[in-house]
JSON list of C-alpha atoms in Angstrom, two decimals:
[
{"chain": "A", "resi": 928, "resn": "MET", "atom": "CA", "xyz": [70.59, -215.11, 178.09]},
{"chain": "A", "resi": 929, "resn": "ILE", "atom": "CA", "xyz": [70.36, -212.62, 175.22]},
{"chain": "A", "resi": 930, "resn": "VAL", "atom": "CA", "xyz": [68.88, -209.21, 176.12]},
{"chain": "A", "resi": 931, "resn": "ARG", "atom": "CA", "xyz": [68.57, -206.32, 173.67]},
{"chain": "A", "resi": 932, "resn": "TRP", "atom": "CA", "xyz": [66.89, -202.93, 173.59]},
{"chain": "A", "resi": 933, "resn": "ALA", "atom": "CA", "xyz": [66.44, -200.51, 170.69]},
{"chain": "A", "resi": 934, "resn": "VAL", "atom": "CA", "xyz": [64.86, -197.26, 169.71]},
{"chain": "A", "resi": 935, "resn": "ALA", "atom": "CA", "xyz": [61.59, -198.22, 168.04]},
{"chain": "A", "resi": 936, "resn": "GLY", "atom": "CA", "xyz": [61.56, -197.69, 164.30]},
{"chain": "A", "resi": 937, "resn": "PRO", "atom": "CA", "xyz": [60.50, -199.31, 161.06]},
{"chain": "A", "resi": 938, "resn": "VAL", "atom": "CA", "xyz": [61.35, -202.99, 160.79]},
{"chain": "A", "resi": 939, "resn": "THR", "atom": "CA", "xyz": [63.76, -203.54, 157.92]},
{"chain": "A", "resi": 940, "resn": "ALA", "atom": "CA", "xyz": [64.40, -207.25, 158.44]},
{"chain": "A", "resi": 941, "resn": "ASP", "atom": "CA", "xyz": [62.67, -209.79, 156.22]},
{"chain": "A", "resi": 942, "resn": "LEU", "atom": "CA", "xyz": [60.46, -211.35, 158.88]},
{"chain": "A", "resi": 943, "resn": "ALA", "atom": "CA", "xyz": [57.27, -213.34, 158.52]},
{"chain": "A", "resi": 944, "resn": "PHE", "atom": "CA", "xyz": [54.92, -211.61, 160.94]},
{"chain": "A", "resi": 945, "resn": "THR", "atom": "CA", "xyz": [51.86, -213.75, 161.58]},
{"chain": "A", "resi": 946, "resn": "ALA", "atom": "CA", "xyz": [48.40, -212.62, 160.53]},
{"chain": "A", "resi": 947, "resn": "LEU", "atom": "CA", "xyz": [47.55, -212.11, 164.20]},
{"chain": "A", "resi": 948, "resn": "GLU", "atom": "CA", "xyz": [50.63, -209.92, 164.73]},
{"chain": "A", "resi": 949, "resn": "ARG", "atom": "CA", "xyz": [49.73, -207.77, 161.72]},
{"chain": "A", "resi": 950, "resn": "GLU", "atom": "CA", "xyz": [46.11, -207.53, 162.92]},
{"chain": "A", "resi": 951, "resn": "LYS", "atom": "CA", "xyz": [47.15, -206.54, 166.46]},
{"chain": "A", "resi": 952, "resn": "ALA", "atom": "CA", "xyz": [49.61, -203.95, 165.12]},
{"chain": "A", "resi": 953, "resn": "ALA", "atom": "CA", "xyz": [46.85, -202.42, 162.99]},
{"chain": "A", "resi": 954, "resn": "ARG", "atom": "CA", "xyz": [44.69, -201.91, 166.10]},
{"chain": "A", "resi": 955, "resn": "PHE", "atom": "CA", "xyz": [47.08, -199.30, 167.53]},
{"chain": "A", "resi": 956, "resn": "ARG", "atom": "CA", "xyz": [45.70, -195.81, 167.03]},
{"chain": "A", "resi": 957, "resn": "PHE", "atom": "CA", "xyz": [49.05, -194.08, 166.60]},
{"chain": "A", "resi": 958, "resn": "GLY", "atom": "CA", "xyz": [51.74, -194.97, 164.09]},
{"chain": "A", "resi": 959, "resn": "ALA", "atom": "CA", "xyz": [54.49, -194.73, 166.73]},
{"chain": "A", "resi": 960, "resn": "ASP", "atom": "CA", "xyz": [52.76, -197.41, 168.78]},
{"chain": "A", "resi": 961, "resn": "ARG", "atom": "CA", "xyz": [52.37, -199.67, 165.72]},
{"chain": "A", "resi": 962, "resn": "LEU", "atom": "CA", "xyz": [56.08, -199.24, 164.98]},
{"chain": "A", "resi": 963, "resn": "ALA", "atom": "CA", "xyz": [57.03, -200.08, 168.57]},
{"chain": "A", "resi": 964, "resn": "TYR", "atom": "CA", "xyz": [54.83, -203.20, 168.58]},
{"chain": "A", "resi": 965, "resn": "LEU", "atom": "CA", "xyz": [56.34, -204.57, 165.36]},
{"chain": "A", "resi": 966, "resn": "ALA", "atom": "CA", "xyz": [59.88, -203.55, 166.34]},
{"chain": "A", "resi": 967, "resn": "ALA", "atom": "CA", "xyz": [59.56, -205.48, 169.63]},
{"chain": "A", "resi": 968, "resn": "HIS", "atom": "CA", "xyz": [58.27, -208.54, 167.78]},
{"chain": "A", "resi": 969, "resn": "ALA", "atom": "CA", "xyz": [61.21, -208.31, 165.37]},
{"chain": "A", "resi": 970, "resn": "LEU", "atom": "CA", "xyz": [63.74, -207.81, 168.18]},
{"chain": "A", "resi": 971, "resn": "VAL", "atom": "CA", "xyz": [62.55, -210.86, 170.13]},
{"chain": "A", "resi": 972, "resn": "ARG", "atom": "CA", "xyz": [63.01, -212.98, 167.00]},
{"chain": "A", "resi": 973, "resn": "GLU", "atom": "CA", "xyz": [66.55, -211.60, 166.64]},
{"chain": "A", "resi": 974, "resn": "CYS", "atom": "CA", "xyz": [67.34, -212.50, 170.27]},
{"chain": "A", "resi": 975, "resn": "ALA", "atom": "CA", "xyz": [65.98, -216.02, 169.82]},
{"chain": "A", "resi": 976, "resn": "ALA", "atom": "CA", "xyz": [67.84, -216.43, 166.53]},
{"chain": "A", "resi": 977, "resn": "GLU", "atom": "CA", "xyz": [71.11, -215.47, 168.20]},
{"chain": "A", "resi": 978, "resn": "LEU", "atom": "CA", "xyz": [70.47, -217.92, 171.04]},
{"chain": "A", "resi": 979, "resn": "LEU", "atom": "CA", "xyz": [69.59, -220.74, 168.62]},
{"chain": "A", "resi": 980, "resn": "GLY", "atom": "CA", "xyz": [72.14, -219.92, 165.93]},
{"chain": "A", "resi": 981, "resn": "VAL", "atom": "CA", "xyz": [69.50, -219.76, 163.20]},
{"chain": "A", "resi": 982, "resn": "PRO", "atom": "CA", "xyz": [68.17, -216.98, 160.93]},
{"chain": "A", "resi": 983, "resn": "ALA", "atom": "CA", "xyz": [65.50, -214.78, 162.50]},
{"chain": "A", "resi": 984, "resn": "SER", "atom": "CA", "xyz": [63.49, -214.87, 159.28]},
{"chain": "A", "resi": 985, "resn": "GLY", "atom": "CA", "xyz": [62.53, -218.50, 159.92]},
{"chain": "A", "resi": 986, "resn": "LEU", "atom": "CA", "xyz": [61.23, -218.00, 163.47]},
{"chain": "A", "resi": 987, "resn": "VAL", "atom": "CA", "xyz": [57.52, -217.72, 164.21]},
{"chain": "A", "resi": 988, "resn": "LEU", "atom": "CA", "xyz": [56.41, -215.96, 167.37]},
{"chain": "A", "resi": 989, "resn": "GLY", "atom": "CA", "xyz": [53.24, -217.15, 169.04]},
{"chain": "A", "resi": 990, "resn": "GLN", "atom": "CA", "xyz": [51.36, -216.40, 172.24]},
{"chain": "A", "resi": 991, "resn": "ARG", "atom": "CA", "xyz": [49.24, -218.59, 174.47]},
{"chain": "A", "resi": 992, "resn": "CYS", "atom": "CA", "xyz": [47.34, -217.76, 177.63]},
{"chain": "A", "resi": 993, "resn": "PRO", "atom": "CA", "xyz": [47.99, -220.41, 180.31]},
{"chain": "A", "resi": 994, "resn": "ASP", "atom": "CA", "xyz": [44.55, -219.79, 181.84]},
{"chain": "A", "resi": 995, "resn": "CYS", "atom": "CA", "xyz": [42.12, -219.71, 178.90]},
{"chain": "A", "resi": 996, "resn": "ARG", "atom": "CA", "xyz": [44.47, -221.37, 176.34]},
{"chain": "A", "resi": 997, "resn": "LYS", "atom": "CA", "xyz": [43.64, -218.75, 173.68]},
{"chain": "A", "resi": 998, "resn": "ASP", "atom": "CA", "xyz": [46.37, -217.80, 171.20]},
{"chain": "A", "resi": 999, "resn": "ASP", "atom": "CA", "xyz": [45.68, -214.06, 170.92]},
{"chain": "A", "resi": 1000, "resn": "HIS", "atom": "CA", "xyz": [47.30, -213.07, 174.23]},
{"chain": "A", "resi": 1001, "resn": "GLY", "atom": "CA", "xyz": [49.52, -214.51, 176.96]},
{"chain": "A", "resi": 1002, "resn": "ARG", "atom": "CA", "xyz": [53.15, -215.48, 177.26]},
{"chain": "A", "resi": 1003, "resn": "PRO", "atom": "CA", "xyz": [55.09, -215.38, 173.97]},
{"chain": "A", "resi": 1004, "resn": "PHE", "atom": "CA", "xyz": [57.00, -218.36, 172.63]},
{"chain": "A", "resi": 1005, "resn": "ILE", "atom": "CA", "xyz": [58.97, -219.37, 169.54]},
{"chain": "A", "resi": 1006, "resn": "GLU", "atom": "CA", "xyz": [57.08, -222.08, 167.65]},
{"chain": "A", "resi": 1007, "resn": "GLY", "atom": "CA", "xyz": [58.97, -225.37, 167.48]},
{"chain": "A", "resi": 1008, "resn": "HIS", "atom": "CA", "xyz": [61.51, -224.40, 170.15]},
{"chain": "A", "resi": 1009, "resn": "ASP", "atom": "CA", "xyz": [60.09, -225.49, 173.50]},
{"chain": "A", "resi": 1010, "resn": "GLY", "atom": "CA", "xyz": [63.42, -225.03, 175.31]},
{"chain": "A", "resi": 1011, "resn": "VAL", "atom": "CA", "xyz": [63.61, -221.33, 174.47]},
{"chain": "A", "resi": 1012, "resn": "HIS", "atom": "CA", "xyz": [61.97, -218.72, 176.69]},
{"chain": "A", "resi": 1013, "resn": "VAL", "atom": "CA", "xyz": [61.30, -215.25, 175.26]},
{"chain": "A", "resi": 1014, "resn": "SER", "atom": "CA", "xyz": [59.99, -211.95, 176.53]},
{"chain": "A", "resi": 1015, "resn": "LEU", "atom": "CA", "xyz": [59.37, -208.61, 174.87]},
{"chain": "A", "resi": 1016, "resn": "SER", "atom": "CA", "xyz": [58.29, -205.10, 175.78]},
{"chain": "A", "resi": 1017, "resn": "HIS", "atom": "CA", "xyz": [57.41, -201.95, 173.90]},
{"chain": "A", "resi": 1018, "resn": "THR", "atom": "CA", "xyz": [56.61, -198.42, 174.89]},
{"chain": "A", "resi": 1019, "resn": "ARG", "atom": "CA", "xyz": [56.40, -195.39, 172.67]},
{"chain": "A", "resi": 1020, "resn": "GLY", "atom": "CA", "xyz": [59.89, -194.90, 171.28]},
{"chain": "A", "resi": 1021, "resn": "PHE", "atom": "CA", "xyz": [61.63, -197.93, 172.81]},
{"chain": "A", "resi": 1022, "resn": "VAL", "atom": "CA", "xyz": [61.56, -201.73, 172.63]},
{"chain": "A", "resi": 1023, "resn": "ALA", "atom": "CA", "xyz": [63.27, -204.53, 174.52]},
{"chain": "A", "resi": 1024, "resn": "ALA", "atom": "CA", "xyz": [63.45, -208.30, 174.13]},
{"chain": "A", "resi": 1025, "resn": "ALA", "atom": "CA", "xyz": [65.14, -211.31, 175.67]},
{"chain": "A", "resi": 1026, "resn": "ALA", "atom": "CA", "xyz": [65.69, -214.97, 174.90]},
{"chain": "A", "resi": 1027, "resn": "SER", "atom": "CA", "xyz": [67.04, -217.59, 177.28]},
{"chain": "A", "resi": 1028, "resn": "ARG", "atom": "CA", "xyz": [67.15, -221.32, 178.00]},
{"chain": "A", "resi": 1029, "resn": "THR", "atom": "CA", "xyz": [65.49, -220.52, 181.36]},
{"chain": "A", "resi": 1030, "resn": "PRO", "atom": "CA", "xyz": [62.47, -218.29, 182.11]},
{"chain": "A", "resi": 1031, "resn": "VAL", "atom": "CA", "xyz": [63.10, -214.61, 181.43]},
{"chain": "A", "resi": 1032, "resn": "GLY", "atom": "CA", "xyz": [61.09, -211.41, 181.62]},
{"chain": "A", "resi": 1033, "resn": "VAL", "atom": "CA", "xyz": [61.93, -207.98, 180.23]},
{"chain": "A", "resi": 1034, "resn": "ASP", "atom": "CA", "xyz": [60.30, -204.57, 180.45]},
{"chain": "A", "resi": 1035, "resn": "ILE", "atom": "CA", "xyz": [61.21, -201.10, 179.19]},
{"chain": "A", "resi": 1036, "resn": "GLU", "atom": "CA", "xyz": [59.63, -197.75, 180.01]},
{"chain": "A", "resi": 1037, "resn": "GLY", "atom": "CA", "xyz": [60.45, -194.22, 178.98]},
{"chain": "A", "resi": 1038, "resn": "VAL", "atom": "CA", "xyz": [61.73, -191.93, 181.71]},
{"chain": "A", "resi": 1039, "resn": "GLY", "atom": "CA", "xyz": [58.84, -189.79, 182.86]},
{"chain": "A", "resi": 1040, "resn": "SER", "atom": "CA", "xyz": [56.37, -192.68, 182.88]},
{"chain": "A", "resi": 1041, "resn": "ALA", "atom": "CA", "xyz": [54.24, -192.37, 186.00]},
{"chain": "A", "resi": 1042, "resn": "VAL", "atom": "CA", "xyz": [54.29, -195.25, 188.48]},
{"chain": "A", "resi": 1043, "resn": "PRO", "atom": "CA", "xyz": [51.12, -195.33, 190.62]},
{"chain": "A", "resi": 1044, "resn": "ASP", "atom": "CA", "xyz": [51.38, -195.93, 194.37]},
{"chain": "A", "resi": 1045, "resn": "GLU", "atom": "CA", "xyz": [49.04, -198.90, 194.05]},
{"chain": "A", "resi": 1046, "resn": "VAL", "atom": "CA", "xyz": [51.75, -201.06, 192.44]},
{"chain": "A", "resi": 1047, "resn": "LEU", "atom": "CA", "xyz": [54.40, -200.18, 195.02]},
{"chain": "A", "resi": 1048, "resn": "ALA", "atom": "CA", "xyz": [54.96, -201.70, 198.44]},
{"chain": "A", "resi": 1049, "resn": "PRO", "atom": "CA", "xyz": [54.58, -199.17, 201.29]},
{"chain": "A", "resi": 1050, "resn": "ALA", "atom": "CA", "xyz": [58.38, -199.04, 201.77]},
{"chain": "A", "resi": 1051, "resn": "GLU", "atom": "CA", "xyz": [58.82, -198.09, 198.09]},
{"chain": "A", "resi": 1052, "resn": "ARG", "atom": "CA", "xyz": [56.36, -195.21, 197.86]},
{"chain": "A", "resi": 1053, "resn": "ALA", "atom": "CA", "xyz": [58.62, -192.45, 199.18]},
{"chain": "A", "resi": 1054, "resn": "ALA", "atom": "CA", "xyz": [61.17, -193.01, 196.40]},
{"chain": "A", "resi": 1055, "resn": "GLY", "atom": "CA", "xyz": [61.71, -190.43, 193.68]},
{"chain": "A", "resi": 1056, "resn": "PRO", "atom": "CA", "xyz": [60.27, -190.88, 190.17]},
{"chain": "A", "resi": 1057, "resn": "LEU", "atom": "CA", "xyz": [63.37, -192.52, 188.62]},
{"chain": "A", "resi": 1058, "resn": "LEU", "atom": "CA", "xyz": [63.82, -195.07, 191.41]},
{"chain": "A", "resi": 1059, "resn": "ARG", "atom": "CA", "xyz": [60.10, -195.87, 191.27]},
{"chain": "A", "resi": 1060, "resn": "LEU", "atom": "CA", "xyz": [60.53, -196.54, 187.54]},
{"chain": "A", "resi": 1061, "resn": "HIS", "atom": "CA", "xyz": [63.50, -198.89, 188.13]},
{"chain": "A", "resi": 1062, "resn": "ARG", "atom": "CA", "xyz": [61.36, -200.87, 190.57]},
{"chain": "A", "resi": 1063, "resn": "TRP", "atom": "CA", "xyz": [58.35, -200.83, 188.23]},
{"chain": "A", "resi": 1064, "resn": "VAL", "atom": "CA", "xyz": [60.22, -202.34, 185.24]},
{"chain": "A", "resi": 1065, "resn": "LEU", "atom": "CA", "xyz": [61.54, -205.10, 187.50]},
{"chain": "A", "resi": 1066, "resn": "LYS", "atom": "CA", "xyz": [58.04, -205.84, 188.80]},
{"chain": "A", "resi": 1067, "resn": "GLU", "atom": "CA", "xyz": [56.74, -206.04, 185.23]},
{"chain": "A", "resi": 1068, "resn": "SER", "atom": "CA", "xyz": [59.62, -208.42, 184.41]},
{"chain": "A", "resi": 1069, "resn": "LEU", "atom": "CA", "xyz": [58.70, -210.60, 187.40]},
{"chain": "A", "resi": 1070, "resn": "ILE", "atom": "CA", "xyz": [55.11, -210.80, 186.11]},
{"chain": "A", "resi": 1071, "resn": "LYS", "atom": "CA", "xyz": [56.41, -211.93, 182.74]},
{"chain": "A", "resi": 1072, "resn": "VAL", "atom": "CA", "xyz": [58.41, -214.83, 184.24]},
{"chain": "A", "resi": 1073, "resn": "GLY", "atom": "CA", "xyz": [55.41, -215.86, 186.32]},
{"chain": "A", "resi": 1074, "resn": "ALA", "atom": "CA", "xyz": [56.99, -214.98, 189.69]},
{"chain": "A", "resi": 1075, "resn": "THR", "atom": "CA", "xyz": [54.10, -212.68, 190.63]},
{"chain": "A", "resi": 1076, "resn": "ARG", "atom": "CA", "xyz": [50.84, -211.28, 189.31]},
{"chain": "A", "resi": 1077, "resn": "LEU", "atom": "CA", "xyz": [49.58, -207.78, 188.64]},
{"chain": "A", "resi": 1078, "resn": "ASP", "atom": "CA", "xyz": [47.20, -207.90, 191.59]},
{"chain": "A", "resi": 1079, "resn": "GLU", "atom": "CA", "xyz": [50.10, -208.83, 193.94]},
{"chain": "A", "resi": 1080, "resn": "LEU", "atom": "CA", "xyz": [52.51, -206.03, 193.04]},
{"chain": "A", "resi": 1081, "resn": "ALA", "atom": "CA", "xyz": [51.94, -203.97, 196.18]},
{"chain": "A", "resi": 1082, "resn": "SER", "atom": "CA", "xyz": [53.18, -206.97, 198.21]},
{"chain": "A", "resi": 1083, "resn": "VAL", "atom": "CA", "xyz": [56.37, -207.28, 196.13]},
{"chain": "A", "resi": 1084, "resn": "ASP", "atom": "CA", "xyz": [58.83, -205.15, 198.08]},
{"chain": "A", "resi": 1085, "resn": "LEU", "atom": "CA", "xyz": [61.82, -204.23, 195.92]},
{"chain": "A", "resi": 1086, "resn": "SER", "atom": "CA", "xyz": [63.12, -201.53, 198.24]},
{"chain": "A", "resi": 1087, "resn": "VAL", "atom": "CA", "xyz": [66.48, -203.34, 197.97]},
{"chain": "A", "resi": 1088, "resn": "VAL", "atom": "CA", "xyz": [66.64, -201.87, 194.44]},
{"chain": "A", "resi": 1089, "resn": "THR", "atom": "CA", "xyz": [68.47, -198.57, 194.78]},
{"chain": "A", "resi": 1090, "resn": "GLY", "atom": "CA", "xyz": [68.93, -197.72, 191.11]},
{"chain": "A", "resi": 1091, "resn": "GLU", "atom": "CA", "xyz": [70.86, -199.43, 188.33]},
{"chain": "A", "resi": 1092, "resn": "GLY", "atom": "CA", "xyz": [72.49, -202.77, 188.96]},
{"chain": "A", "resi": 1093, "resn": "GLY", "atom": "CA", "xyz": [71.90, -206.39, 189.80]},
{"chain": "A", "resi": 1094, "resn": "PHE", "atom": "CA", "xyz": [69.65, -207.57, 192.62]},
{"chain": "A", "resi": 1095, "resn": "ALA", "atom": "CA", "xyz": [67.98, -210.75, 193.83]},
{"chain": "A", "resi": 1096, "resn": "TRP", "atom": "CA", "xyz": [64.37, -211.37, 194.83]},
{"chain": "A", "resi": 1097, "resn": "ARG", "atom": "CA", "xyz": [63.07, -214.77, 195.96]},
{"chain": "A", "resi": 1098, "resn": "GLY", "atom": "CA", "xyz": [65.52, -216.72, 193.82]},
{"chain": "A", "resi": 1099, "resn": "TRP", "atom": "CA", "xyz": [65.25, -214.50, 190.74]},
{"chain": "A", "resi": 1100, "resn": "ASP", "atom": "CA", "xyz": [68.16, -212.50, 189.35]},
{"chain": "A", "resi": 1101, "resn": "LEU", "atom": "CA", "xyz": [67.07, -208.94, 188.61]},
{"chain": "A", "resi": 1102, "resn": "ARG", "atom": "CA", "xyz": [68.91, -206.29, 186.60]},
{"chain": "A", "resi": 1103, "resn": "THR", "atom": "CA", "xyz": [67.93, -202.74, 185.81]},
{"chain": "A", "resi": 1104, "resn": "GLU", "atom": "CA", "xyz": [69.69, -200.01, 183.87]},
{"chain": "A", "resi": 1105, "resn": "ALA", "atom": "CA", "xyz": [69.10, -196.68, 182.20]},
{"chain": "A", "resi": 1106, "resn": "VAL", "atom": "CA", "xyz": [69.38, -196.92, 178.41]},
{"chain": "A", "resi": 1107, "resn": "ALA", "atom": "CA", "xyz": [69.13, -194.63, 175.39]},
{"chain": "A", "resi": 1108, "resn": "GLY", "atom": "CA", "xyz": [71.09, -191.83, 177.04]},
{"chain": "A", "resi": 1109, "resn": "GLU", "atom": "CA", "xyz": [69.01, -192.25, 180.20]},
{"chain": "A", "resi": 1110, "resn": "ALA", "atom": "CA", "xyz": [65.77, -191.72, 178.27]},
{"chain": "A", "resi": 1111, "resn": "ALA", "atom": "CA", "xyz": [64.43, -195.15, 179.23]},
{"chain": "A", "resi": 1112, "resn": "VAL", "atom": "CA", "xyz": [64.81, -197.77, 181.96]},
{"chain": "A", "resi": 1113, "resn": "LEU", "atom": "CA", "xyz": [65.23, -201.47, 181.20]},
{"chain": "A", "resi": 1114, "resn": "GLY", "atom": "CA", "xyz": [64.44, -204.26, 183.67]},
{"chain": "A", "resi": 1115, "resn": "VAL", "atom": "CA", "xyz": [65.24, -207.96, 183.35]},
{"chain": "A", "resi": 1116, "resn": "ALA", "atom": "CA", "xyz": [64.26, -210.92, 185.54]},
{"chain": "A", "resi": 1117, "resn": "GLY", "atom": "CA", "xyz": [65.73, -214.36, 185.09]},
{"chain": "A", "resi": 1118, "resn": "GLU", "atom": "CA", "xyz": [66.49, -217.51, 187.02]},
{"chain": "A", "resi": 1119, "resn": "PRO", "atom": "CA", "xyz": [69.77, -217.43, 188.91]},
{"chain": "A", "resi": 1120, "resn": "ARG", "atom": "CA", "xyz": [72.71, -219.19, 187.32]},
{"chain": "A", "resi": 1121, "resn": "ARG", "atom": "CA", "xyz": [73.19, -222.71, 188.57]},
{"chain": "A", "resi": 1122, "resn": "THR", "atom": "CA", "xyz": [76.70, -223.64, 189.68]}
]
């Protein structure tokens, strides 16, 4: 599994963003959000390229919704590489991406992002803001691997998560850490290693 995070900034790599990616980036109201969107899409290509041993410039990122089958939203994938799973995340100022041969989900949030009680299990709600954020990025990562859904988050009890480190939840390996000088929190969910 390849997992990377970065401070969002202009994309300098020679990548072929799709027309849909360029259109979606243009919809963001603020330039910082456009930069983060494109930086995350570049970073996920770099992760997949490293996993595959090919240049990132030749990889095309697509999306497809498993429910409605439309290509303008849904789980991302690398065209022509069915055995590669990818995930990406962007928030103002930070991006994260992952590529793996097994399902993977990644999320990143800036410290100070509010986590509403509605997405936390009752046992998680008394936690301080930073611990709530660690649990939130892991829950978002679990959504991205298909282990849960947004409307089920209050039933996902991650009170075992006590800060940075590795954890397990229903057969998924979870990892969370503070990054960027503790300015952001990264969460990753992936299938456990098979022995």
